[in-house]
Short mmCIF file of C-alpha atoms and ligand atoms in Angstrom, two decimals:
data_model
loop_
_atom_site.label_atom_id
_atom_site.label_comp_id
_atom_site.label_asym_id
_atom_site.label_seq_id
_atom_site.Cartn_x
_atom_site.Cartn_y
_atom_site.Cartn_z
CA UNK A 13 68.35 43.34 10.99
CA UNK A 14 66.55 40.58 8.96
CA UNK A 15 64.12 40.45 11.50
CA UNK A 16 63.21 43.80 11.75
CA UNK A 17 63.21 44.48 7.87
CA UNK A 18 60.84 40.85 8.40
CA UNK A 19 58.04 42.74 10.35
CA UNK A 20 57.64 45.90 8.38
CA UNK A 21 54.56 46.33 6.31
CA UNK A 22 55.86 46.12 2.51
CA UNK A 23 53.74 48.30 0.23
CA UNK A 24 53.22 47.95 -3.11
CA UNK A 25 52.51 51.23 -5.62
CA UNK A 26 48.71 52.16 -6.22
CA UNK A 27 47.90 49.97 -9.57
CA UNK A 28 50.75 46.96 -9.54
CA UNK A 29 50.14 43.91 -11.26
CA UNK A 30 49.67 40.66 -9.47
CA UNK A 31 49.18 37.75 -11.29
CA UNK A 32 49.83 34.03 -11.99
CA UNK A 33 51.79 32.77 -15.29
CA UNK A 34 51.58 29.43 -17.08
CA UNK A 35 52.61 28.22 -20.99
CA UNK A 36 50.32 26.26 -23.26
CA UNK A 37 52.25 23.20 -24.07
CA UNK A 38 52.31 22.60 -20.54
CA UNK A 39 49.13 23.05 -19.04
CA UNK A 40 47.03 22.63 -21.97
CA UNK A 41 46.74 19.07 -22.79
CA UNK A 42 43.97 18.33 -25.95
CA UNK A 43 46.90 17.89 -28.40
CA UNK A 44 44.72 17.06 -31.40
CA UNK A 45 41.94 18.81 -30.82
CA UNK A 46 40.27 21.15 -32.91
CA UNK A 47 43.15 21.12 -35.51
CA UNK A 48 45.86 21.32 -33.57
CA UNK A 49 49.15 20.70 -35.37
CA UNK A 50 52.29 18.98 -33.77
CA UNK A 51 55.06 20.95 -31.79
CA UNK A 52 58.36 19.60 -31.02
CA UNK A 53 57.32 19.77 -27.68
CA UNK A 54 55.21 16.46 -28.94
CA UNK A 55 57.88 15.24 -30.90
CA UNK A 56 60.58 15.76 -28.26
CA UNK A 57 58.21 13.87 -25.19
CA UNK A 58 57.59 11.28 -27.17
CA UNK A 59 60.89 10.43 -27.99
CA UNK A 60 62.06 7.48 -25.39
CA UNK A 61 64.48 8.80 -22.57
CA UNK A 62 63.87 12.47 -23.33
CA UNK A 63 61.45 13.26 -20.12
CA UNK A 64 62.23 12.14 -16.80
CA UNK A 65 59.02 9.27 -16.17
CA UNK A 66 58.30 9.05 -19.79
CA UNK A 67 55.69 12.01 -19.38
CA UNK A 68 54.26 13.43 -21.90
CA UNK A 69 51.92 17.16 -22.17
CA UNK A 70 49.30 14.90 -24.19
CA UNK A 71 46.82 15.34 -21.36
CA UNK A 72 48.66 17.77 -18.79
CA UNK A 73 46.20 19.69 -16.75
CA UNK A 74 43.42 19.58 -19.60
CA UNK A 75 43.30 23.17 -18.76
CA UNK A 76 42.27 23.13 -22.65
CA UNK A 77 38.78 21.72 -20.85
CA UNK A 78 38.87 23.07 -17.48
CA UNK A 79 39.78 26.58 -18.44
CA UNK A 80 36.33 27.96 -16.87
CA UNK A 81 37.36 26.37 -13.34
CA UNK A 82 41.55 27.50 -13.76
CA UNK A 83 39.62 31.12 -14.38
CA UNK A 84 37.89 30.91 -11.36
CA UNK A 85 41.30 30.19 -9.59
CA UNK A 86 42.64 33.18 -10.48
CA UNK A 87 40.07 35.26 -9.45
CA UNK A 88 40.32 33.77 -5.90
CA UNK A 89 44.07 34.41 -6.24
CA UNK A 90 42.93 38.66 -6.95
CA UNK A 91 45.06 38.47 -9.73
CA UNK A 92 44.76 41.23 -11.91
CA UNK A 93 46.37 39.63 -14.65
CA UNK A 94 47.26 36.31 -15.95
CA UNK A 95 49.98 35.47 -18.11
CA UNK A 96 49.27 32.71 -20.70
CA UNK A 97 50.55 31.69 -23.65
CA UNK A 98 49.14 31.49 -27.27
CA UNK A 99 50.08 27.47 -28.69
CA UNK A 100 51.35 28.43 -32.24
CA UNK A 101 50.61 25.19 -33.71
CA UNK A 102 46.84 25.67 -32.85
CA UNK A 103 46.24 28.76 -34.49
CA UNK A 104 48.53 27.85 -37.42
CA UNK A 105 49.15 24.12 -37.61
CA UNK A 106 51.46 23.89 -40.00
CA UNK A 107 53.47 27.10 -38.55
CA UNK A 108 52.44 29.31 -41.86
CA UNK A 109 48.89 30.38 -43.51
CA UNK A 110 45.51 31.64 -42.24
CA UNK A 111 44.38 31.00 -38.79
CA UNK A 112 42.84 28.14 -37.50
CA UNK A 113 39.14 29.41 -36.45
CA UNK A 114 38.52 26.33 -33.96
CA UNK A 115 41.86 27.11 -32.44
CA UNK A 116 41.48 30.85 -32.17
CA UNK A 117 37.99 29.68 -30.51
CA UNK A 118 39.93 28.43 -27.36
CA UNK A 119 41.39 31.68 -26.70
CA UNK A 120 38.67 33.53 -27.71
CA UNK A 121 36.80 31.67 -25.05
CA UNK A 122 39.49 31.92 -22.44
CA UNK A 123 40.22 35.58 -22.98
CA UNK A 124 35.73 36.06 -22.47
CA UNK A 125 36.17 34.43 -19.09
CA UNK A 126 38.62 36.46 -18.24
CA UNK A 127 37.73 39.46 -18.76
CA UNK A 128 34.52 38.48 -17.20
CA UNK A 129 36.20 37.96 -14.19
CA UNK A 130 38.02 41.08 -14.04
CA UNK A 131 41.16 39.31 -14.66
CA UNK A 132 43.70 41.07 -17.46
CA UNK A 133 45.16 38.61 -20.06
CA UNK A 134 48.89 39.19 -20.60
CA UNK A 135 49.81 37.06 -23.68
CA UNK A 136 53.17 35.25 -24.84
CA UNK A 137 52.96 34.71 -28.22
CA UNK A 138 55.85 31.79 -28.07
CA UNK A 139 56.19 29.90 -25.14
CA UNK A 140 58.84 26.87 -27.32
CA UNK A 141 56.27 25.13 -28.96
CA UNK A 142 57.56 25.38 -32.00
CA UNK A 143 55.04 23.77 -35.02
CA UNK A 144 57.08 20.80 -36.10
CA UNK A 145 56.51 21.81 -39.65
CA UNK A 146 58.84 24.27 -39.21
CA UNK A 147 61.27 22.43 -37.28
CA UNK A 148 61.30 20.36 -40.26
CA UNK A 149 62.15 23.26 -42.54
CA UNK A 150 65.04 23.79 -40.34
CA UNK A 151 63.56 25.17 -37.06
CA UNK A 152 65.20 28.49 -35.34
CA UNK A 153 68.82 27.89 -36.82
CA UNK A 154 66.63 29.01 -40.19
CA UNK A 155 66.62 32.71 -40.76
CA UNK A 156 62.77 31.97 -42.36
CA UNK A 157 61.49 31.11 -39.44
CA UNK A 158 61.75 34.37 -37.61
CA UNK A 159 59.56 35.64 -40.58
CA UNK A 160 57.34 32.53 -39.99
CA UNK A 161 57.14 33.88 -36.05
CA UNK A 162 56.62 37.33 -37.53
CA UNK A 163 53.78 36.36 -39.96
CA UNK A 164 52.06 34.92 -37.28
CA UNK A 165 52.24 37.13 -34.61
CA UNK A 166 50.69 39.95 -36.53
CA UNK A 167 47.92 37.33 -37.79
CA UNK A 168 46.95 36.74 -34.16
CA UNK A 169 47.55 40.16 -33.00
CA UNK A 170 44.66 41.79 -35.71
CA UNK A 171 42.68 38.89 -35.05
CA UNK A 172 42.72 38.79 -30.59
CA UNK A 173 44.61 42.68 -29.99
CA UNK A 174 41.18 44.52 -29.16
CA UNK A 175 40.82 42.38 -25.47
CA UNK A 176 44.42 42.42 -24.62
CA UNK A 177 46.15 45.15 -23.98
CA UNK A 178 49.70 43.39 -23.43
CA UNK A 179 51.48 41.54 -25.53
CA UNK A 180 55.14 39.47 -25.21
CA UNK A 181 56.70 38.32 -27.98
CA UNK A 182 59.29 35.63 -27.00
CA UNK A 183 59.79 33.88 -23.49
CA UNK A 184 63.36 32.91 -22.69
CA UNK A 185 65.34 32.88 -26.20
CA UNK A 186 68.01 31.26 -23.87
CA UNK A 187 66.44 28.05 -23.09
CA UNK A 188 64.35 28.09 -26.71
CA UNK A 189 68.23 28.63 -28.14
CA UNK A 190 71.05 26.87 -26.20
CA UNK A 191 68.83 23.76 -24.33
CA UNK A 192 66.86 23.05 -27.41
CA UNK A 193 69.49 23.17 -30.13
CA UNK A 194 72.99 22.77 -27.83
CA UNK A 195 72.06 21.04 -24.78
CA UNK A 196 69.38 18.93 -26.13
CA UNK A 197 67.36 19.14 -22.84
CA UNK A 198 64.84 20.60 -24.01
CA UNK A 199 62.46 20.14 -27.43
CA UNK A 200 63.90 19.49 -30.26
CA UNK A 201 66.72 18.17 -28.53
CA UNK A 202 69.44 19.35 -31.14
CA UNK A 203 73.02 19.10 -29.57
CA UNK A 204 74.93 21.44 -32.21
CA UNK A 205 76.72 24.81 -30.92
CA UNK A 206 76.65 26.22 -34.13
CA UNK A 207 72.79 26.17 -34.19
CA UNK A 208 72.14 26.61 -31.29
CA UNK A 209 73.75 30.12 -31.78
CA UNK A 210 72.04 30.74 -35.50
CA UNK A 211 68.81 30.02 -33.47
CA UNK A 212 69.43 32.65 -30.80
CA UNK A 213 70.10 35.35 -33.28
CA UNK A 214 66.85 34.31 -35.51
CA UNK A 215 64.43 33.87 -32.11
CA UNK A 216 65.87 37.50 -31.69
CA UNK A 217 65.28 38.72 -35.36
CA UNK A 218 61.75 37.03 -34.72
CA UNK A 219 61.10 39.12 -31.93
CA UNK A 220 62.00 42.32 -34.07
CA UNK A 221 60.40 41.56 -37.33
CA UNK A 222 57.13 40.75 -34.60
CA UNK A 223 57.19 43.82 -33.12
CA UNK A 224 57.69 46.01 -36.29
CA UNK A 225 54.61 44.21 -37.84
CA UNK A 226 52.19 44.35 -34.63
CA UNK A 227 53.32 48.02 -34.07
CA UNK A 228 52.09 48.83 -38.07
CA UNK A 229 49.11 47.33 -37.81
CA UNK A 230 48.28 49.35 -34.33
CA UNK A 231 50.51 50.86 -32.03
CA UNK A 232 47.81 51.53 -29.15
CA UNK A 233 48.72 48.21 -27.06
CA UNK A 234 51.80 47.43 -25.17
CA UNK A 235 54.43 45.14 -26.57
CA UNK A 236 57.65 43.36 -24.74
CA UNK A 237 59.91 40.11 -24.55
CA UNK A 238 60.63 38.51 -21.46
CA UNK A 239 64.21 37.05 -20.96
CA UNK A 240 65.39 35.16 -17.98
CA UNK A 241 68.29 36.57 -16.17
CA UNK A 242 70.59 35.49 -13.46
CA UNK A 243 73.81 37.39 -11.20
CA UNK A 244 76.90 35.71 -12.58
CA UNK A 245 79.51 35.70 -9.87
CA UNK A 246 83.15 34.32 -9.82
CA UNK A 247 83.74 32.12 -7.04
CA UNK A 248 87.06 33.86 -6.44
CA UNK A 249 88.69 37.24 -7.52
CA UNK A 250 91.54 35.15 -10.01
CA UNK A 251 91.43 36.48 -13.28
CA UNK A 252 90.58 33.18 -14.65
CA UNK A 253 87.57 32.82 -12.23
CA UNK A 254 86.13 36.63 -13.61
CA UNK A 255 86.83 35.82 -17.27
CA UNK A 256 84.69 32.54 -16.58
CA UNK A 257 82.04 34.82 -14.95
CA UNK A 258 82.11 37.42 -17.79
CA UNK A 259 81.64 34.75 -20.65
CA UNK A 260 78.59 33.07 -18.77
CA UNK A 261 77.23 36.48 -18.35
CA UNK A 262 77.47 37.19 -22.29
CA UNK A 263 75.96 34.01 -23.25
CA UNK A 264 72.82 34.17 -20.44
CA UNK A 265 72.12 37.72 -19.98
CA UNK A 266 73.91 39.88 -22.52
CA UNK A 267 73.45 38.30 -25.50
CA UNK A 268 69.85 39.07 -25.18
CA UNK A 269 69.91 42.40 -23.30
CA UNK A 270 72.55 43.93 -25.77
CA UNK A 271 70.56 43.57 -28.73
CA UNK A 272 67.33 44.51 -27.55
CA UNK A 273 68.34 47.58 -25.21
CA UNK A 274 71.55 48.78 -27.17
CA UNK A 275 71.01 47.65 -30.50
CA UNK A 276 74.82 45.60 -31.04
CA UNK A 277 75.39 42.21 -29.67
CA UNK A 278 77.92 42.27 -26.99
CA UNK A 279 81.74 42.13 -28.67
CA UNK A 280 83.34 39.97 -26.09
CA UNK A 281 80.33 37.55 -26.78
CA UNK A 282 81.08 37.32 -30.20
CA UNK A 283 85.52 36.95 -29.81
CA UNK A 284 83.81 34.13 -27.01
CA UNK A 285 82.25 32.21 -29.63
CA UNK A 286 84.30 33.02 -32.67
CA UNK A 287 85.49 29.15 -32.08
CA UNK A 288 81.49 27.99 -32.96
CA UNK A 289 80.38 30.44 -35.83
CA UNK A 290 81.52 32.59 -38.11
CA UNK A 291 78.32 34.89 -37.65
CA UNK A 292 77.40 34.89 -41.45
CA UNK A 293 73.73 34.63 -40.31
CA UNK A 294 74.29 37.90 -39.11
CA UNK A 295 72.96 40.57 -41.58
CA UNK A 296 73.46 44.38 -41.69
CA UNK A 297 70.25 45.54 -40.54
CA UNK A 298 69.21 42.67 -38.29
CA UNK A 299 70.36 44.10 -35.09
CA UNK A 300 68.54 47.83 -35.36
CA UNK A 301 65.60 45.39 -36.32
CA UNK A 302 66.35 43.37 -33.03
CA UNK A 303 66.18 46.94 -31.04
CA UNK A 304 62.59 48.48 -31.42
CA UNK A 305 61.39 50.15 -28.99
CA UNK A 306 59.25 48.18 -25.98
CA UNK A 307 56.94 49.08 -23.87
CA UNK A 308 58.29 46.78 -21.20
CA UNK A 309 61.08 44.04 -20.61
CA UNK A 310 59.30 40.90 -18.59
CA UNK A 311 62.21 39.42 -16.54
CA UNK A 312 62.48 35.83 -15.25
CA UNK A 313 64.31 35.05 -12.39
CA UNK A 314 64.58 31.76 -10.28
CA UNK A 315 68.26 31.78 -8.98
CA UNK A 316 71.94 32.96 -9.31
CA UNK A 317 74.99 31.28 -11.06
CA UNK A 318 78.47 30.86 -9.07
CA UNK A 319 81.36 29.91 -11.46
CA UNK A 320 84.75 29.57 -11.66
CA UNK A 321 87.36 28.50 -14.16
CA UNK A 322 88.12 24.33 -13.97
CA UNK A 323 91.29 24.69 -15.82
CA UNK A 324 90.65 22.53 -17.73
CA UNK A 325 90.30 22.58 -21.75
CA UNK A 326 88.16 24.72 -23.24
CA UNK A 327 86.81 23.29 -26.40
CA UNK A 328 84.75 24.83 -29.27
CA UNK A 329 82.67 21.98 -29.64
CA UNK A 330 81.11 20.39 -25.96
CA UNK A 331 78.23 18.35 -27.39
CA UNK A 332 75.43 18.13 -24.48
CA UNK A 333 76.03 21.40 -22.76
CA UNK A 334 73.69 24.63 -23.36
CA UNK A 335 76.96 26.52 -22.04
CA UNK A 336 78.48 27.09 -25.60
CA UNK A 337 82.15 27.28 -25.83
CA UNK A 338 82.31 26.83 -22.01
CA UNK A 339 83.48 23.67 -21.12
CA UNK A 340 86.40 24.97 -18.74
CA UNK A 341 83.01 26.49 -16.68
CA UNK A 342 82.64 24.91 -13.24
CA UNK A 343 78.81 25.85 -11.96
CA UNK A 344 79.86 26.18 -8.75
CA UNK A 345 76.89 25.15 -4.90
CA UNK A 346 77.39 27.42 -2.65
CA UNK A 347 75.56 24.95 -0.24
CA UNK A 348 72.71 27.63 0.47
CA UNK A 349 69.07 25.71 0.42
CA UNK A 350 67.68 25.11 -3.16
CA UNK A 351 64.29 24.03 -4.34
CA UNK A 352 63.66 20.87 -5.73
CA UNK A 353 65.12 22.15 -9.13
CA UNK A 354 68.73 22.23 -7.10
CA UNK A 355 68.31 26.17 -7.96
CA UNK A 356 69.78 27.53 -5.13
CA UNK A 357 67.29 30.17 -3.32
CA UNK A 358 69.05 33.64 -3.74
CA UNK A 359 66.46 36.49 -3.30
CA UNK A 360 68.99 39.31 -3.52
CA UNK A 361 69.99 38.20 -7.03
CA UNK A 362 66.49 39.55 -8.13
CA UNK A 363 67.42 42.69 -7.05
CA UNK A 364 70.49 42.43 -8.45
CA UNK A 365 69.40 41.63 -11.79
CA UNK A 366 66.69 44.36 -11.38
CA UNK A 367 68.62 47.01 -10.43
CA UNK A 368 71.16 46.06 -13.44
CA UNK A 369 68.71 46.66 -16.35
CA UNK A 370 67.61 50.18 -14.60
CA UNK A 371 71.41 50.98 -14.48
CA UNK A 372 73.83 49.40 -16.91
CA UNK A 373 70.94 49.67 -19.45
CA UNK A 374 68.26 51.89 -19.44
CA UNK A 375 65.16 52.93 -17.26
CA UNK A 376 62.70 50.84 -19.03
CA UNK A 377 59.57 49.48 -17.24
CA UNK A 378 59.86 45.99 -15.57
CA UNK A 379 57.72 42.99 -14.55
CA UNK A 380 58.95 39.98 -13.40
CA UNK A 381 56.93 37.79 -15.42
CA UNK A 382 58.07 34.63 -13.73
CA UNK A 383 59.59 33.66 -10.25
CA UNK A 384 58.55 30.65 -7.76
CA UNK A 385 59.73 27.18 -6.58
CA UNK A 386 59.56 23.60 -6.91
CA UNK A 387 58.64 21.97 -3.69
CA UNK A 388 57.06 18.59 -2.97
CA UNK A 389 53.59 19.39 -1.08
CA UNK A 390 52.68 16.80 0.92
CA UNK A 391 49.29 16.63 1.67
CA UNK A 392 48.09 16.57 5.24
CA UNK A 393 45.43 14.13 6.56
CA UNK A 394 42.87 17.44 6.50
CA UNK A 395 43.69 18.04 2.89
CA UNK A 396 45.49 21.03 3.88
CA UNK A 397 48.68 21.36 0.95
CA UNK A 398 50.69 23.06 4.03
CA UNK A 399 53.59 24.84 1.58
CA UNK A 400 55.35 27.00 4.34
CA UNK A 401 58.87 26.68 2.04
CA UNK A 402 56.70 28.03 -1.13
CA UNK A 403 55.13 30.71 0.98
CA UNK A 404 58.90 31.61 2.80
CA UNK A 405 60.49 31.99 -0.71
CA UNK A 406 58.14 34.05 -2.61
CA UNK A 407 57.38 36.45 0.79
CA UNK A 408 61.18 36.93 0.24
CA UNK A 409 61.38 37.90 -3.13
CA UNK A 410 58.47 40.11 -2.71
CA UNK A 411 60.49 42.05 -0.19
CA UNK A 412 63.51 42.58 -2.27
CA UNK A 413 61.03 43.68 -5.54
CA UNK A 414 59.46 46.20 -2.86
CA UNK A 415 63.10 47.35 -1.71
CA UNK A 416 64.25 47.35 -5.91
CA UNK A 417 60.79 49.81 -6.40
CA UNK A 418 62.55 51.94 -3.63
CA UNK A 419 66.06 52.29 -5.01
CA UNK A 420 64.17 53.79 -7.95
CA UNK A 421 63.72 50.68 -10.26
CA UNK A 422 60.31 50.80 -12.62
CA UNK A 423 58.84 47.95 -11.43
CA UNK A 424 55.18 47.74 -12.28
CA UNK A 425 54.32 43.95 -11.71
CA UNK A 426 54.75 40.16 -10.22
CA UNK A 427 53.69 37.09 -11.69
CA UNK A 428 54.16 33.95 -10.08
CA UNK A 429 55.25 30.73 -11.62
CA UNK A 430 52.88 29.08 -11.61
CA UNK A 431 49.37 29.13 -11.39
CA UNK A 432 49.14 25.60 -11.46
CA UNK A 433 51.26 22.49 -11.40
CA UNK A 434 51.89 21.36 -14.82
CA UNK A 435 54.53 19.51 -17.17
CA UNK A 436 57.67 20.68 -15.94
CA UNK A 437 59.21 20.38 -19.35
CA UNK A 438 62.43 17.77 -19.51
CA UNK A 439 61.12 16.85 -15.61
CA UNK A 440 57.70 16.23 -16.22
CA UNK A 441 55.24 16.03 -13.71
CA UNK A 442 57.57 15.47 -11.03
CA UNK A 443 58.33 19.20 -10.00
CA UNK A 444 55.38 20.85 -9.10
CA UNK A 445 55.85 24.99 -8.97
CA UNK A 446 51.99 25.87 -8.38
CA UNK A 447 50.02 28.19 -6.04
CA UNK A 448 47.54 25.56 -7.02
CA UNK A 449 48.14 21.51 -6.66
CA UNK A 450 46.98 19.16 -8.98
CA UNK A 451 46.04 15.21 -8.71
CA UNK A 452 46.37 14.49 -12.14
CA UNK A 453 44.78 11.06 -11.59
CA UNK A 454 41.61 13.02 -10.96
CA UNK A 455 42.56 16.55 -12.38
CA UNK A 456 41.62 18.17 -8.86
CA UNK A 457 42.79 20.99 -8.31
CA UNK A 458 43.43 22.19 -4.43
CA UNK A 459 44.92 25.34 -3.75
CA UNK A 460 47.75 25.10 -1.81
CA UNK A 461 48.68 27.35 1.47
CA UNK A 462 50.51 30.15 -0.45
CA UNK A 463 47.53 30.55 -2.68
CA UNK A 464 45.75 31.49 0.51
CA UNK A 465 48.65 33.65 1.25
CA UNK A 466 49.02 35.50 -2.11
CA UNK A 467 45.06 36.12 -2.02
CA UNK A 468 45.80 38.39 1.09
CA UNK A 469 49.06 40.14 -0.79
CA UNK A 470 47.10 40.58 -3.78
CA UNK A 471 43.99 42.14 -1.72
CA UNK A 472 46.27 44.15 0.48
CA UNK A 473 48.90 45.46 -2.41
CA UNK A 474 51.10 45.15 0.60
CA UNK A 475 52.74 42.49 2.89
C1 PNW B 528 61.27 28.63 -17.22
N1 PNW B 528 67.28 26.11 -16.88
O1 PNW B 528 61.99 27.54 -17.70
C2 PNW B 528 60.05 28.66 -18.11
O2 PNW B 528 59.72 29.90 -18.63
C3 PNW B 528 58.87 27.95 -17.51
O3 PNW B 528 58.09 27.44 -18.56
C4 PNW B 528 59.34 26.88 -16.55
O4 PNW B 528 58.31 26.04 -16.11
C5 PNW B 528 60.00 27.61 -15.39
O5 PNW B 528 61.04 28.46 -15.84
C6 PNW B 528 60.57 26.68 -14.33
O6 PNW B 528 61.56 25.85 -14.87
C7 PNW B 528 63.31 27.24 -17.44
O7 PNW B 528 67.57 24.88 -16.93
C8 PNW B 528 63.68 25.92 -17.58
O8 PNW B 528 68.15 26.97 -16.67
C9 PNW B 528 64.99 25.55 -17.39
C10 PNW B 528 65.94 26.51 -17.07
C11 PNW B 528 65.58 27.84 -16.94
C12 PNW B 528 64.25 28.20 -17.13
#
C-alpha cells in the first residue's frame, strides 16, 4: 500500500504556506556590527570545548551581508513566506532600553527585499540569543527577564508590525530551558535542574507578558509560539516502561502545551519534579498570563522518542542531562535510518503529534514551522549537490501533513529547516540541514537537488 499511497497526487489547500526557516545567531554572522551587543550564543562558542570543531557564528553565512542574494533564494524556492528571526542583542544590546536604529536598519532592509519579492516575513522574536547582559543579571532562571523579553518585543513590534503580519514569540522553550541551563549543550551552558526549570516557567511568562503587550498596542496581526514536539512511546507495555514515557512526555511536550492551551501546568509534571523545585517562582496569576489567546501554535518536529525505564536510580539531581529528574530514562534506537543528527526518521510521528494538539487540546491553527534533515551532500564532479535522502524525507513528511489536513487537522503551512546551511548550534558547521549548500570558504551558495524539488511543490501546491 506504500506504493500506491507513493503515486497519488498530494494536494495542498488553496492559500498554504510554503516557506524556508532560519535563526539569526546562526546564519547571520557580523557579530559587532552596527552595535551589536554580545549573546551567550558568543559567549558559549567561544568558550573552549563547547562546539564540536571549535566553530564559532562570528562569520556564519554573513547572511548579515548577503541578505539581497539569500532573498533571491527564496524566491526561486516560491516560498511564500520566510521564517527569520529578530537577534535581540542587535536591536537592544544590552537586552533593555530604546532600540538600536543601525540594528533595526538590517531588518528593515531585509523585510524591503522581501516584500519586494513577494515573499511574506514570518518573524521569531527569540531564537536563544539571549543578550549576555541579561544572562549576567541572572538570565531565564530570573523572573525579570521575561519582562526584559516583554519590553522588547512590544518595542520591536510598534517599531517593524506594519510589514509583517505574523509574529512568534518564543522558539523551542525546551531547548532555550533544559539544554541551556540543565544539559549545558547549548548557550549558556548552565548544568543546574533547578534553573533550568525556573527558566522554563519565565521563557513561558515571557511569552505571555509578550503577547499581552503586542496585542495592546494592536491586535490586527497574528501572534503565536512555536514549541517542538515529539511521540513519546514506551518500548514495552510494563508499567515502569509507560510511567518513563509519561514523565518524558510532561517535561518535552506538556509542560509547554498545558500552559499555553489549558492555562495549568500539567500536575503529574509538577509531583515529577517536586525532587528539583519547590515551584516558589510560580506566582498566582502567571499561568492565565501564560494562556492568551494565539492566533496559531508553530510546531517543530524532527523525530520521535522511544523510552523505557533502566531500573536504575532515579536521582533529583543528574548534572549534564536536559532530561530533569530522569536519570532512570533509557532513550531507546529502534534501529530505523536516522539523519546525521542520529534522529531517527519517523514521518508518522508528525502526524501523530499533529493530530494530538487538534484532539487532546484544542482545534487551533497549525504550521509546522520547522522540519528537515542533516545529510552530508557530496558534491558531484558536475556540481550537482545530488540530495536524494533530503528530498526522500521531506516528500514523506509532506505526505503525512497532507493526510493530517484530511483527518481534519488545521494545518495552514510548512517551513523547512533550513533555507540554508548554517551553524548547527553545539555541532557547528558540521551538520548541514539546507535546501541550499554553502562553501563557507567562499560563501557560495548552490542549491542543492531538493531545492529544485521544493520549487516544483511550492509551484504546484501539490506533490
Ligand atoms: C531546532 N535536541 O533545534 C532549532 O529550532 C533549530 O535552530 C535547529 O537548527 C534545528 O532544530 C535542528 O537542530 C534543536 O537536541 C536542537 O533535541 C537540538 C534539539 C532539538 C532541536
Amino acid at each position: 500500500p506504500a506504493a500506491a499511497v507513493h503515486d497519488e497526487p498530494v494536494r495542498f489547500p488553496a492559500g498554504f504556506v510554503w516557506g524556508a526557516a532560519s535563526a539569526s545567531y546562526q546564519i547571520e554572522g557580523a557579530i559587532s556590527e552596527d552595535g551589536r551587543g554580545p549573546s551567550i550564543w558568543d559567549t558559549f562558542a567561544h568558550t573552549p570545548g563547547a562546539i564540536f570543531g571549535g566553530d564559532t557564528g562570528d562569520v556564519a553565512c554573513d547572511h548579515y551581508h548577503r541578505y539581497r542574494e539569500d532573498v533571491g533564494l527564496l524566491a526561486d524556492l516560491g516560498a511564500t513566506h520566510y521564517r527569520f528571526s529578530l537577534a535581540w542583542p542587535r536591536l537592544q544590546p544590552g537586552g533593555r532600553g530604546p532600540l538600536n536604529t543601525a540594528g533595526l536598519g538590517f531588518y528593515d532592509r531585509l523585510i524591503d527585499e522581501l516584500l519586494e519579492r513577494n515573499v511574506q516575513p514570518w518573524v521569531t522574536l527569540y531564537h536563544w540569543d539571549l543578550p549576555q547582559e541579561l544572562e549576567d543579571a541572572g538570565g531565564w532562571p530570573a523572573r525579570d527577564t521575561a519582562h526584559r523579553f516583554a519590553e522588547y518585543a512590544e518595542l520591536v513590534y510598534v517599531r517593524l508590525g506594519d510589514r509583517i503580519a505574523d509574529w512568534t514569540t518564543l522558539n523551542e522553550p525546551w531547548c532555550s530551558a533544559y539544554l541551556g541551563y540543565a544539559g549545558g549543550v547549548h548557550a549558556p551552558g548552565r548544568r543546574d535542574p533547578a534553573d533550568a526549570v525556573r527558566a522554563a516557567h519565565h521563557l513561558m511568562l515571557g511569552h505571555g507578558l509578550a503577547v499581552q503587550a503586542m496585542r495592546a498596542h494592536d491586535a490586527s496581526k497574528r501572534v503565536g509560539v512555536t514549541v517542538n514536539l515529539y511521540p513519546v512511546d514506551p518500548v514495552g507495555d510494563s508499567e515502569a516502561d509507560q510511567d518513563a514515557a509519561r514523565r518524558i512526555d510532561a517535561l518535552m511536550n506538556r509542560q509547554f502545551l498545558d500552559p499555553v492551551l489549558r492555562g495549568a501546568y500539567p500536575d503529574d509534571l509538577l509531583r515529577d519534579l517536586a525532587t528539583v523545585s519547590n515551584f516558589a517562582h510560580i506566582q498566582d496569576g502567571d499561568e492565565a498570563v501564560i494562556a492568551q489567546p494565539l492566533d496559531f501554535l508553530g510546531v517543530n518536529y524532527y523525530t520521535r522518542h522511544v523510552v523505557r525505564a533502566s531500573g536504575g536510580p532515579r536521582q533529583a539531581h543528574d548534572s549534564v542531562s536536559p532530561w530533569v529528574a530522569s536519570n532512570d530514562v533509557e532513550f531507546v534506537s529502534r534501529g530505523v535510518p536516522a539523519t546525521d543528527m542520529g534522529w531517527e526518521i519517523d514521518p508518522q510521528g508528525l502526524h501523530d503529534v499533529l493530530t494530538r494538539v487538534h484532539r487532546e487540546y484544542r482545534p487551533i491553527p497549525l504550521y509546522v514551522t520547522e522540519n528537515g534533515a542533516a545529510f552530508t551532500d557530496e558534491i558531484g564532479p558536475d556540481g550537482v549537490i545530488a540530495d536524494q535522502r533530503r528530498v526522500d524525507y521531506l516528500d514523506s513528511h509532506f505526505r503525512v501533513a497532507a493526510r493530517a489536513i484530511l483527518d481534519g487537522v488545521d494545518l495552514r503551512g510548512y517551513f523547512v529547516w533550513s533555507l540554508t546551511d548554517n551553524f548547527e548550534w553545539a555541532w557547528g558547521y558540521s551538520r548541514r540541514f539546507g535546501l541550499v549548500h554553502i562553501d563557507y570558504g567562499t560563501q557560495q551558495r548552490t542549491p542543492k537537488q531538493s531545492a529544485h524539488w521544493f520549487a516544483q511543490v511550492t509551484r504546484r501546491n501539490c506533490l
